[in-house]
Amino acid sequence: MTERYVYCNGRANEAASSLGANKQQAAEHTMKPQTVTNRHMNWLIHGLYTRKHFEQCKKLIDRQLTICYDKQYLHYMKGLILREENNPTEAVHCFQQAIALKQNEPENYKELAKTLYSMGKFRNALEVFLKAETLLERPDHEIYHHIGELYYKNFGQPKAGVGEAKEYLKQAITCGKHVESYKILAEIYIEEGDSIKAIEMIENCLQITQEDVSLMTQIGILYLKINEYQRAFEKLLDATAADSKHTSALVALGSILQSKNDIDGALNKYKRIPNLPEESAEVWSNIGLCFFKKQKFIAAISCLKKAVWISPLNFNALYNLGLVFVTAQQYVSAFQTLAAAISLRPDHAECYMLLGTCLRHLNDPGNAYLSLEKSTMLPDAVKNPLIYLNFALYCYETGKSDQSVLYLSNFLDMTQHITVHREYLKMADRLNGALTVAASGQIYAPAVPESGHTGGLDRHTEKDDRMQDETVVRRVGDDTAADGREATNEDDRSDDDLP
């Protein structure tokens, strides 16, 4: 009995001793609760930050900064919050403190650089991004993207430029599909004239953001530039389906329909543009050309005058208005308008051709000859055979048969490479026949036009005047034809009229 009692009492003493030790540990735990919990507050800070409970998060960070050992993370998180609260100066201070505590952490440098970037301190931001790049253990698309963007905006060293920007942006997209990197690469390729690569970049963007109307419009216009009209039309239709009042998409669609001679369809697209009176001069210029093709000259002149009023220095609007004035036989107004256009583009051959037509009808044969001659001497003349045909006709009328033969030969040579309307070829044949007959001595072209008319290929001078005027009118009116059957050069006027 005694031994058993002693044994049990020993077990009881052992239990009592163990209980006392547990109580002592519990007491110690109760006296220092923060020592254990402080090590596990980062998750709570992160959770409050992601839920945007910034005030609670800042209070917890400030309390932890007095007692916690991981102050680098706390300064880092406080910097993020201050930047979110539009207090970048204090945020920079916090990130600098985080860097001082841990100098080999690229995230600290990256967030500091992003804050400097938001403050407009781009050169300083680039320096910090480059420092962060040297500390990277694995690729970081944000750092690569920002370095590429800053190089593209020319904030780097003199040796850095578009080439370096492209390399960094390509590194960024290899880390994942990032829309902004694709967009800047597309801009670079557009500036370089590489529409194919630009389209590829925007197609990648559309795989990520399928409802981006601006991107759909941009790629539609790029398809127009490479003459992929069907794809352009589809992309622009998708853009208008997503946003039925997107101005750029409607203008581009209208231009395509206009180039296909679907004038009513083009006008319907232009009418859907919101706030049309406040829109750009190009829209009114295109609308004016639509009315011009419908032979509604008064409406065309009104729209083109509106375009010139909105943008007095818009060359396309002035040129088109001058064309309509010539067609409407308002030669004085045409002369004034074309003179203004020439002051903006003194190397534009077609302006001088139209100006020569005006002077011809204003009974100024000397200046008409000089203007038509100058039109053939400008570099743009090689794009438009009608410049040579018109001058050849006028040389024949004024008795300069040798010059007429020369410029008619230039016209015929150009028609071997550039498609010309068959009516112009018939006119050239008639002129060639007249020159042949004149060379044989059977008839002679008048040396000077008689008073009241300008001469012609035969005795029907008024008919020839109308034909020459129609040559000019049809040349520009058909310039928007996409299939090239009636176009006389490879330029597409509809591209010029796109905003």
Coordinates of C-alpha atoms in Angstrom, one line a residue:
M1 CA 0.0 0.0 0.0
T2 CA 2.7 2.4 1.0
E3 CA 4.7 1.7 -2.1
R4 CA 1.7 2.1 -4.3
Y5 CA 0.8 5.3 -2.7
V6 CA 4.3 6.6 -3.1
Y7 CA 4.3 5.6 -6.8
C8 CA 1.0 7.3 -7.4
N9 CA 2.1 10.3 -5.5
G10 CA 5.2 10.5 -7.6
R11 CA 3.1 10.4 -10.8
A12 CA 0.9 13.1 -9.3
N13 CA 3.9 15.2 -8.4
E14 CA 5.2 14.7 -11.9
A15 CA 1.9 15.8 -13.4
A16 CA 1.8 18.8 -11.0
S17 CA 5.3 19.7 -12.1
S18 CA 4.4 19.5 -15.7
L19 CA 1.2 21.6 -15.2
G20 CA 3.3 24.2 -13.4
A21 CA 5.7 24.4 -16.3
N22 CA 2.9 24.8 -18.8
K23 CA 1.4 27.6 -16.7
Q24 CA 4.7 29.3 -16.6
Q25 CA 5.1 29.0 -20.4
A26 CA 1.5 30.3 -20.9
A27 CA 2.3 33.2 -18.6
E28 CA 5.4 34.0 -20.5
H29 CA 3.5 33.8 -23.8
T30 CA 0.8 36.1 -22.3
M31 CA 3.4 38.6 -21.3
K32 CA 5.0 38.8 -24.8
P33 CA 2.3 38.2 -27.4
Q34 CA 3.8 40.5 -30.0
T35 CA 7.1 38.7 -30.3
V36 CA 5.4 35.8 -32.0
T37 CA 2.6 37.6 -33.9
N38 CA 4.9 40.3 -35.3
R39 CA 6.6 37.7 -37.5
H40 CA 3.3 36.9 -39.2
M41 CA 1.9 40.4 -40.0
N42 CA 3.2 40.7 -43.6
W43 CA 0.3 38.5 -44.9
L44 CA -2.2 40.8 -43.2
I45 CA -0.6 43.9 -44.5
H46 CA -0.6 42.4 -48.0
G47 CA -4.2 41.4 -47.6
L48 CA -5.3 44.9 -46.5
Y49 CA -3.4 46.4 -49.4
T50 CA -4.9 44.2 -52.1
R51 CA -8.4 45.0 -50.7
K52 CA -7.4 48.7 -50.8
H53 CA -8.0 49.2 -47.1
F54 CA -5.2 51.7 -47.1
E55 CA -5.8 53.6 -43.8
Q56 CA -5.9 50.3 -41.8
C57 CA -2.9 49.1 -43.7
K58 CA -0.9 52.3 -43.0
K59 CA -1.7 52.2 -39.3
L60 CA -0.6 48.6 -39.0
I61 CA 2.6 49.4 -40.9
D62 CA 3.4 52.3 -38.7
R63 CA 2.9 50.1 -35.6
Q64 CA 5.0 47.4 -37.1
L65 CA 7.8 49.7 -37.9
T66 CA 8.4 50.4 -34.2
I67 CA 8.7 46.7 -33.3
C68 CA 9.2 44.5 -36.4
Y69 CA 12.5 43.3 -37.8
D70 CA 11.4 43.2 -41.5
K71 CA 11.3 47.0 -42.0
Q72 CA 12.4 46.7 -45.7
Y73 CA 9.1 45.1 -46.6
L74 CA 7.1 47.6 -44.5
H75 CA 8.7 50.6 -46.2
Y76 CA 8.1 49.0 -49.6
M77 CA 4.4 48.4 -48.9
K78 CA 4.0 52.0 -47.5
G79 CA 5.5 53.3 -50.7
L80 CA 3.0 51.4 -52.8
I81 CA 0.1 52.8 -50.7
L82 CA 1.4 56.4 -50.9
R83 CA 1.8 56.2 -54.7
E84 CA -1.8 54.9 -54.9
E85 CA -2.9 57.9 -52.8
N86 CA -1.2 60.2 -55.3
N87 CA 1.6 61.2 -52.9
P88 CA 4.6 60.2 -55.1
T89 CA 7.2 62.3 -53.2
E90 CA 6.6 60.5 -49.9
A91 CA 6.5 57.2 -51.8
V92 CA 9.9 57.9 -53.3
H93 CA 11.2 58.4 -49.8
C94 CA 9.8 55.1 -48.6
F95 CA 11.3 53.2 -51.6
Q96 CA 14.7 54.8 -50.9
Q97 CA 14.5 53.6 -47.3
A98 CA 13.6 50.1 -48.5
I99 CA 16.6 50.2 -50.9
A100 CA 18.9 51.3 -48.1
L101 CA 17.9 48.3 -46.0
K102 CA 18.1 45.8 -48.9
Q103 CA 20.2 47.0 -51.8
N104 CA 20.1 43.9 -53.9
E105 CA 16.3 43.6 -54.2
P106 CA 15.2 44.6 -57.8
E107 CA 11.6 45.1 -56.8
N108 CA 12.5 48.1 -54.7
Y109 CA 14.3 49.7 -57.6
K110 CA 11.5 48.9 -60.0
E111 CA 8.8 50.5 -57.9
L112 CA 11.0 53.5 -57.2
A113 CA 11.5 53.9 -61.0
K114 CA 7.8 53.5 -61.7
T115 CA 7.1 56.3 -59.2
L116 CA 9.7 58.6 -60.8
Y117 CA 8.1 57.8 -64.1
S118 CA 4.7 58.8 -62.8
M119 CA 6.2 62.1 -61.7
G120 CA 7.6 62.8 -65.2
K121 CA 11.2 62.3 -64.2
F122 CA 11.9 60.1 -67.1
R123 CA 15.7 60.2 -67.2
N124 CA 15.9 59.4 -63.5
A125 CA 13.4 56.6 -63.9
L126 CA 15.4 55.1 -66.8
E127 CA 18.6 55.1 -64.7
V128 CA 16.8 53.2 -61.9
F129 CA 15.2 50.8 -64.3
L130 CA 18.6 50.0 -65.7
K131 CA 19.9 49.4 -62.2
A132 CA 17.0 47.1 -61.5
E133 CA 17.8 45.2 -64.7
T134 CA 21.3 44.4 -63.4
L135 CA 19.9 42.8 -60.3
L136 CA 17.3 40.6 -62.0
E137 CA 17.5 36.9 -61.3
R138 CA 14.7 36.1 -63.7
P139 CA 13.1 38.1 -66.6
D140 CA 10.7 40.9 -65.7
H141 CA 8.5 42.2 -68.4
E142 CA 7.7 45.5 -66.6
I143 CA 11.3 46.5 -66.4
Y144 CA 12.0 45.6 -70.0
H145 CA 8.8 47.4 -71.2
H146 CA 9.6 50.6 -69.4
I147 CA 13.2 50.7 -70.6
G148 CA 12.1 50.1 -74.1
E149 CA 9.4 52.8 -73.9
L150 CA 11.8 55.3 -72.5
Y151 CA 14.4 54.5 -75.1
Y152 CA 11.6 54.9 -77.8
K153 CA 10.8 58.3 -76.3
N154 CA 14.4 59.2 -76.6
F155 CA 15.2 59.6 -72.9
G156 CA 18.2 57.4 -73.0
Q157 CA 21.9 58.1 -73.7
P158 CA 22.8 59.4 -77.2
K159 CA 23.7 55.9 -78.4
A160 CA 20.3 54.5 -77.4
G161 CA 17.4 54.8 -79.7
V162 CA 14.7 53.0 -81.6
G163 CA 16.9 49.9 -82.1
E164 CA 17.5 49.4 -78.4
A165 CA 13.8 50.2 -77.7
K166 CA 12.8 47.4 -80.1
E167 CA 15.1 44.9 -78.4
Y168 CA 13.8 45.6 -74.9
L169 CA 10.2 45.5 -76.1
K170 CA 10.8 42.2 -77.8
Q171 CA 12.2 40.9 -74.5
A172 CA 9.1 42.2 -72.8
I173 CA 6.7 40.3 -75.0
T174 CA 8.7 37.1 -74.7
C175 CA 7.9 37.2 -71.0
G176 CA 4.2 37.1 -71.8
K177 CA 1.5 38.7 -73.8
H178 CA 1.4 42.4 -72.8
V179 CA -0.7 44.8 -74.8
E180 CA 1.3 48.0 -74.1
S181 CA 4.5 46.5 -75.4
Y182 CA 2.8 45.3 -78.6
K183 CA 1.3 48.8 -79.1
I184 CA 4.6 50.6 -78.9
L185 CA 6.2 48.0 -81.2
A186 CA 3.4 48.6 -83.7
E187 CA 4.0 52.4 -83.5
I188 CA 7.7 51.8 -84.2
Y189 CA 7.0 49.6 -87.2
I190 CA 4.5 52.1 -88.5
E191 CA 7.1 54.9 -88.3
E192 CA 9.5 52.6 -90.1
G193 CA 7.0 52.0 -92.8
D194 CA 6.7 48.3 -92.1
S195 CA 2.9 47.9 -92.2
I196 CA 3.2 44.0 -92.2
K197 CA 5.0 43.9 -88.9
A198 CA 2.7 46.6 -87.4
I199 CA -0.3 44.5 -88.4
E200 CA 1.3 41.4 -86.7
M201 CA 1.8 43.3 -83.5
I202 CA -1.8 44.7 -83.4
E203 CA -3.2 41.2 -84.2
N204 CA -1.4 40.0 -81.1
C205 CA -3.0 42.8 -79.2
L206 CA -6.5 41.9 -80.4
Q207 CA -5.9 38.3 -79.2
I208 CA -5.7 39.8 -75.7
T209 CA -8.2 42.6 -75.9
Q210 CA -10.7 41.6 -78.5
E211 CA -13.1 44.5 -78.0
D212 CA -10.5 47.3 -78.4
V213 CA -12.2 49.5 -81.1
S214 CA -9.2 51.8 -81.6
L215 CA -7.0 48.8 -82.4
M216 CA -9.5 47.4 -84.8
T217 CA -9.7 50.7 -86.5
Q218 CA -5.9 51.1 -86.6
I219 CA -5.4 47.7 -88.1
G220 CA -8.1 48.4 -90.7
I221 CA -6.3 51.5 -91.8
L222 CA -3.0 49.6 -92.0
Y223 CA -4.7 46.9 -94.2
L224 CA -5.8 49.8 -96.4
K225 CA -2.2 51.0 -96.8
I226 CA -1.2 47.6 -98.1
N227 CA -4.2 47.4 -100.4
E228 CA -5.9 44.6 -98.4
Y229 CA -9.3 46.1 -98.9
Q230 CA -11.4 43.1 -97.9
R231 CA -9.6 42.6 -94.6
A232 CA -9.7 46.3 -93.9
F233 CA -13.4 46.4 -94.5
E234 CA -13.9 43.4 -92.2
K235 CA -11.9 45.0 -89.3
L236 CA -13.6 48.3 -89.7
L237 CA -17.0 46.6 -89.7
D238 CA -16.0 44.8 -86.5
A239 CA -15.1 48.2 -85.0
T240 CA -18.4 49.8 -85.9
A241 CA -20.2 46.8 -84.6
A242 CA -18.5 47.3 -81.2
D243 CA -19.0 51.1 -81.3
S244 CA -21.5 52.3 -83.9
K245 CA -20.3 55.9 -83.5
H246 CA -16.6 55.5 -83.6
T247 CA -15.4 58.4 -85.7
S248 CA -12.2 57.0 -87.2
A249 CA -13.8 53.7 -88.1
L250 CA -16.7 55.4 -89.8
V251 CA -14.4 57.8 -91.7
A252 CA -12.2 54.9 -92.9
L253 CA -15.3 52.8 -93.9
G254 CA -16.7 55.8 -95.8
S255 CA -13.4 56.2 -97.6
I256 CA -13.4 52.6 -98.7
L257 CA -16.9 52.8 -100.0
Q258 CA -16.0 56.1 -101.7
S259 CA -13.1 54.4 -103.4
K260 CA -15.4 51.7 -104.7
N261 CA -17.7 54.4 -106.1
D262 CA -20.4 53.5 -103.6
I263 CA -21.2 57.2 -103.0
D264 CA -24.5 56.7 -101.2
G265 CA -22.9 54.1 -98.9
A266 CA -20.0 56.4 -98.1
L267 CA -22.4 59.3 -97.3
N268 CA -24.4 57.1 -95.1
K269 CA -21.3 56.3 -93.0
Y270 CA -20.3 60.0 -92.8
K271 CA -23.8 60.9 -91.6
R272 CA -23.4 58.6 -88.7
I273 CA -20.4 60.4 -87.3
P274 CA -21.4 62.1 -84.1
N275 CA -21.0 65.9 -83.8
L276 CA -20.2 66.2 -87.5
P277 CA -20.0 70.0 -87.5
E278 CA -17.0 69.8 -85.0
E279 CA -15.2 67.1 -86.9
S280 CA -12.0 67.4 -88.8
A281 CA -11.6 69.0 -92.2
E282 CA -10.9 65.6 -93.9
V283 CA -14.4 64.4 -93.2
W284 CA -15.9 67.5 -94.9
S285 CA -13.4 67.2 -97.7
N286 CA -14.5 63.6 -98.3
I287 CA -18.2 64.5 -98.2
G288 CA -17.5 67.3 -100.7
L289 CA -15.9 64.8 -103.0
C290 CA -19.0 62.5 -102.7
F291 CA -21.2 65.3 -103.8
F292 CA -18.8 66.2 -106.6
K293 CA -19.1 62.6 -107.9
K294 CA -22.9 63.0 -107.8
Q295 CA -22.4 66.2 -109.9
K296 CA -23.9 68.3 -107.1
F297 CA -21.5 71.1 -107.4
I298 CA -23.2 73.5 -105.0
A299 CA -23.3 71.0 -102.2
A300 CA -19.7 69.9 -103.0
I301 CA -18.5 73.6 -102.8
S302 CA -20.3 74.2 -99.5
C303 CA -18.8 71.1 -97.9
L304 CA -15.3 71.9 -99.1
K305 CA -15.6 75.5 -98.0
K306 CA -16.6 74.2 -94.6
A307 CA -13.4 72.0 -94.6
V308 CA -11.3 75.0 -95.5
W309 CA -13.0 77.1 -92.8
I310 CA -12.2 74.5 -90.2
S311 CA -8.6 74.1 -91.4
P312 CA -7.4 76.9 -93.7
L313 CA -4.0 75.2 -94.1
N314 CA -5.4 71.9 -95.2
F315 CA -3.9 71.2 -98.6
N316 CA -6.3 68.4 -99.6
A317 CA -9.4 70.6 -98.8
L318 CA -7.9 73.5 -100.9
Y319 CA -6.9 71.2 -103.8
N320 CA -10.3 69.5 -103.9
L321 CA -12.2 72.9 -103.7
G322 CA -10.0 74.2 -106.6
L323 CA -10.9 71.1 -108.6
V324 CA -14.6 71.6 -108.1
F325 CA -14.4 75.3 -109.0
V326 CA -12.6 74.3 -112.3
T327 CA -15.3 71.8 -113.1
A328 CA -18.0 74.3 -112.2
Q329 CA -16.2 76.8 -114.5
Q330 CA -15.7 79.3 -111.7
Y331 CA -12.2 80.0 -112.8
V332 CA -11.5 83.1 -110.7
S333 CA -12.4 81.3 -107.5
A334 CA -10.5 78.3 -108.7
F335 CA -7.4 80.4 -109.4
Q336 CA -7.5 81.9 -105.9
T337 CA -8.0 78.5 -104.2
L338 CA -5.3 76.8 -106.2
A339 CA -2.8 79.6 -105.6
A340 CA -3.4 79.1 -101.8
A341 CA -2.8 75.3 -102.2
I342 CA 0.4 75.9 -104.2
S343 CA 1.7 78.1 -101.4
L344 CA 1.4 75.1 -99.1
R345 CA 2.8 72.6 -101.5
P346 CA 4.9 74.3 -104.2
D347 CA 6.1 71.0 -105.5
H348 CA 2.6 69.6 -106.3
A349 CA 2.4 69.0 -110.1
E350 CA -1.4 68.6 -110.4
C351 CA -2.0 72.0 -108.7
Y352 CA 0.0 73.6 -111.5
M353 CA -1.9 71.6 -114.1
L354 CA -5.2 72.9 -112.8
L355 CA -3.9 76.4 -112.4
G356 CA -2.8 76.3 -116.0
T357 CA -6.3 75.3 -117.0
C358 CA -7.7 78.3 -115.1
L359 CA -5.3 80.7 -116.7
R360 CA -6.2 79.3 -120.1
H361 CA -9.8 80.1 -119.6
L362 CA -9.0 83.5 -118.1
N363 CA -7.3 84.5 -121.4
D364 CA -3.8 84.5 -120.0
P365 CA -2.0 82.1 -122.5
G366 CA 1.5 83.1 -121.4
N367 CA 1.1 82.2 -117.8
A368 CA -1.1 79.2 -118.7
Y369 CA 1.9 77.9 -120.7
L370 CA 4.3 78.5 -117.9
S371 CA 2.1 76.8 -115.3
L372 CA 1.5 73.7 -117.5
E373 CA 5.2 73.6 -118.3
K374 CA 6.1 73.8 -114.6
S375 CA 3.7 70.9 -113.8
T376 CA 5.7 68.6 -116.1
M377 CA 9.0 69.6 -114.5
L378 CA 8.1 68.7 -110.9
P379 CA 8.9 65.2 -109.4
D380 CA 5.2 64.4 -108.9
A381 CA 4.6 64.6 -112.6
V382 CA 5.9 61.0 -113.2
K383 CA 2.9 59.7 -111.2
N384 CA 0.3 61.3 -113.4
P385 CA 0.4 60.8 -117.2
L386 CA -2.4 63.4 -117.8
I387 CA 0.0 66.2 -116.8
Y388 CA 2.0 65.4 -120.0
L389 CA -1.2 64.9 -122.1
N390 CA -2.6 68.3 -121.0
F391 CA 0.6 70.1 -121.8
A392 CA 0.9 68.3 -125.2
L393 CA -2.7 69.4 -126.0
Y394 CA -1.9 73.0 -125.1
C395 CA 1.4 73.0 -127.0
Y396 CA -0.5 71.9 -130.1
E397 CA -3.1 74.6 -129.6
T398 CA -0.4 77.3 -129.3
G399 CA 1.4 76.1 -132.4
K400 CA 4.3 74.4 -130.6
S401 CA 4.1 71.1 -132.4
D402 CA 7.6 69.9 -131.6
Q403 CA 6.9 70.2 -127.9
S404 CA 3.5 68.6 -128.3
V405 CA 5.1 65.6 -130.0
L406 CA 7.7 65.3 -127.2
Y407 CA 5.2 65.4 -124.3
L408 CA 2.7 63.2 -126.1
S409 CA 5.5 60.6 -126.4
N410 CA 6.1 60.9 -122.6
F411 CA 2.4 60.3 -122.0
L412 CA 2.3 57.2 -124.2
D413 CA 5.5 55.8 -122.5
M414 CA 3.9 56.2 -119.1
T415 CA 0.7 54.5 -120.1
Q416 CA 2.8 51.3 -120.5
H417 CA 3.2 51.2 -116.7
I418 CA 0.2 53.2 -115.4
T419 CA -3.4 52.3 -116.2
V420 CA -5.2 55.2 -117.9
H421 CA -8.9 55.5 -118.9
R422 CA -9.5 54.6 -122.5
E423 CA -11.0 58.0 -123.2
Y424 CA -7.6 59.6 -122.6
L425 CA -6.0 57.2 -124.9
K426 CA -8.5 58.1 -127.6
M427 CA -7.7 61.8 -127.1
A428 CA -4.0 60.9 -127.4
D429 CA -4.7 59.1 -130.6
R430 CA -6.5 62.0 -132.0
L431 CA -3.7 64.4 -131.1
N432 CA -1.2 62.0 -132.6
G433 CA -3.2 61.9 -135.8
A434 CA -3.4 65.7 -135.9
L435 CA 0.3 66.1 -135.3
T436 CA 1.0 63.6 -138.1
V437 CA -1.1 65.4 -140.5
A438 CA 0.4 68.8 -139.5
A439 CA 3.9 67.4 -139.9
S440 CA 3.0 66.2 -143.4
G441 CA 2.2 69.8 -144.3
Q442 CA -1.5 69.3 -145.0
I443 CA -2.7 71.5 -142.1
Y444 CA -1.0 73.6 -139.5
A445 CA -1.9 74.3 -135.9
P446 CA -2.5 77.9 -135.2
A447 CA 0.5 79.8 -133.8
V448 CA -1.6 81.8 -131.4
P449 CA -5.1 81.0 -130.1
E450 CA -7.8 83.2 -131.7
S451 CA -9.6 85.6 -129.6
G452 CA -12.5 84.0 -127.7
H453 CA -11.3 80.4 -127.9
T454 CA -8.2 78.3 -127.3
G455 CA -8.0 76.2 -130.5
G456 CA -8.1 72.4 -130.5
L457 CA -7.5 69.2 -132.4
D458 CA -10.1 70.1 -135.0
R459 CA -12.4 72.9 -135.8
H460 CA -14.8 72.2 -132.9
T461 CA -12.9 74.2 -130.4
E462 CA -15.6 74.3 -127.7
K463 CA -15.9 70.6 -127.7
D464 CA -12.1 70.2 -127.3
D465 CA -12.3 72.7 -124.4
R466 CA -14.9 70.5 -122.7
M467 CA -12.8 67.4 -123.3
Q468 CA -9.7 69.0 -121.7
D469 CA -11.7 70.1 -118.7
E470 CA -13.2 66.7 -118.4
T471 CA -9.7 65.2 -118.5
V472 CA -8.8 67.1 -115.4
V473 CA -12.1 66.4 -113.6
R474 CA -12.2 62.7 -114.4
R475 CA -8.5 62.3 -113.4
V476 CA -9.1 63.4 -109.9
G477 CA -12.6 62.1 -109.5
D478 CA -11.5 58.6 -110.4
D479 CA -8.3 58.8 -108.3
T480 CA -10.2 57.1 -105.5
A481 CA -10.9 54.0 -107.6
A482 CA -9.5 51.1 -105.7
D483 CA -9.3 48.7 -108.6
G484 CA -7.3 51.1 -110.7
R485 CA -9.4 50.8 -113.8
E486 CA -9.9 54.5 -114.1
A487 CA -7.1 55.7 -112.0
T488 CA -4.2 57.5 -113.6
N489 CA -1.6 57.1 -110.9
E490 CA -0.7 54.7 -108.1
D491 CA -1.6 57.2 -105.3
D492 CA -5.0 56.8 -103.8
R493 CA -6.7 60.0 -102.9
S494 CA -8.9 58.3 -100.3
D495 CA -5.7 57.6 -98.3
D496 CA -4.9 61.3 -98.3
D497 CA -8.3 62.1 -97.0
L498 CA -8.2 59.7 -94.0
P499 CA -7.7 61.5 -90.7

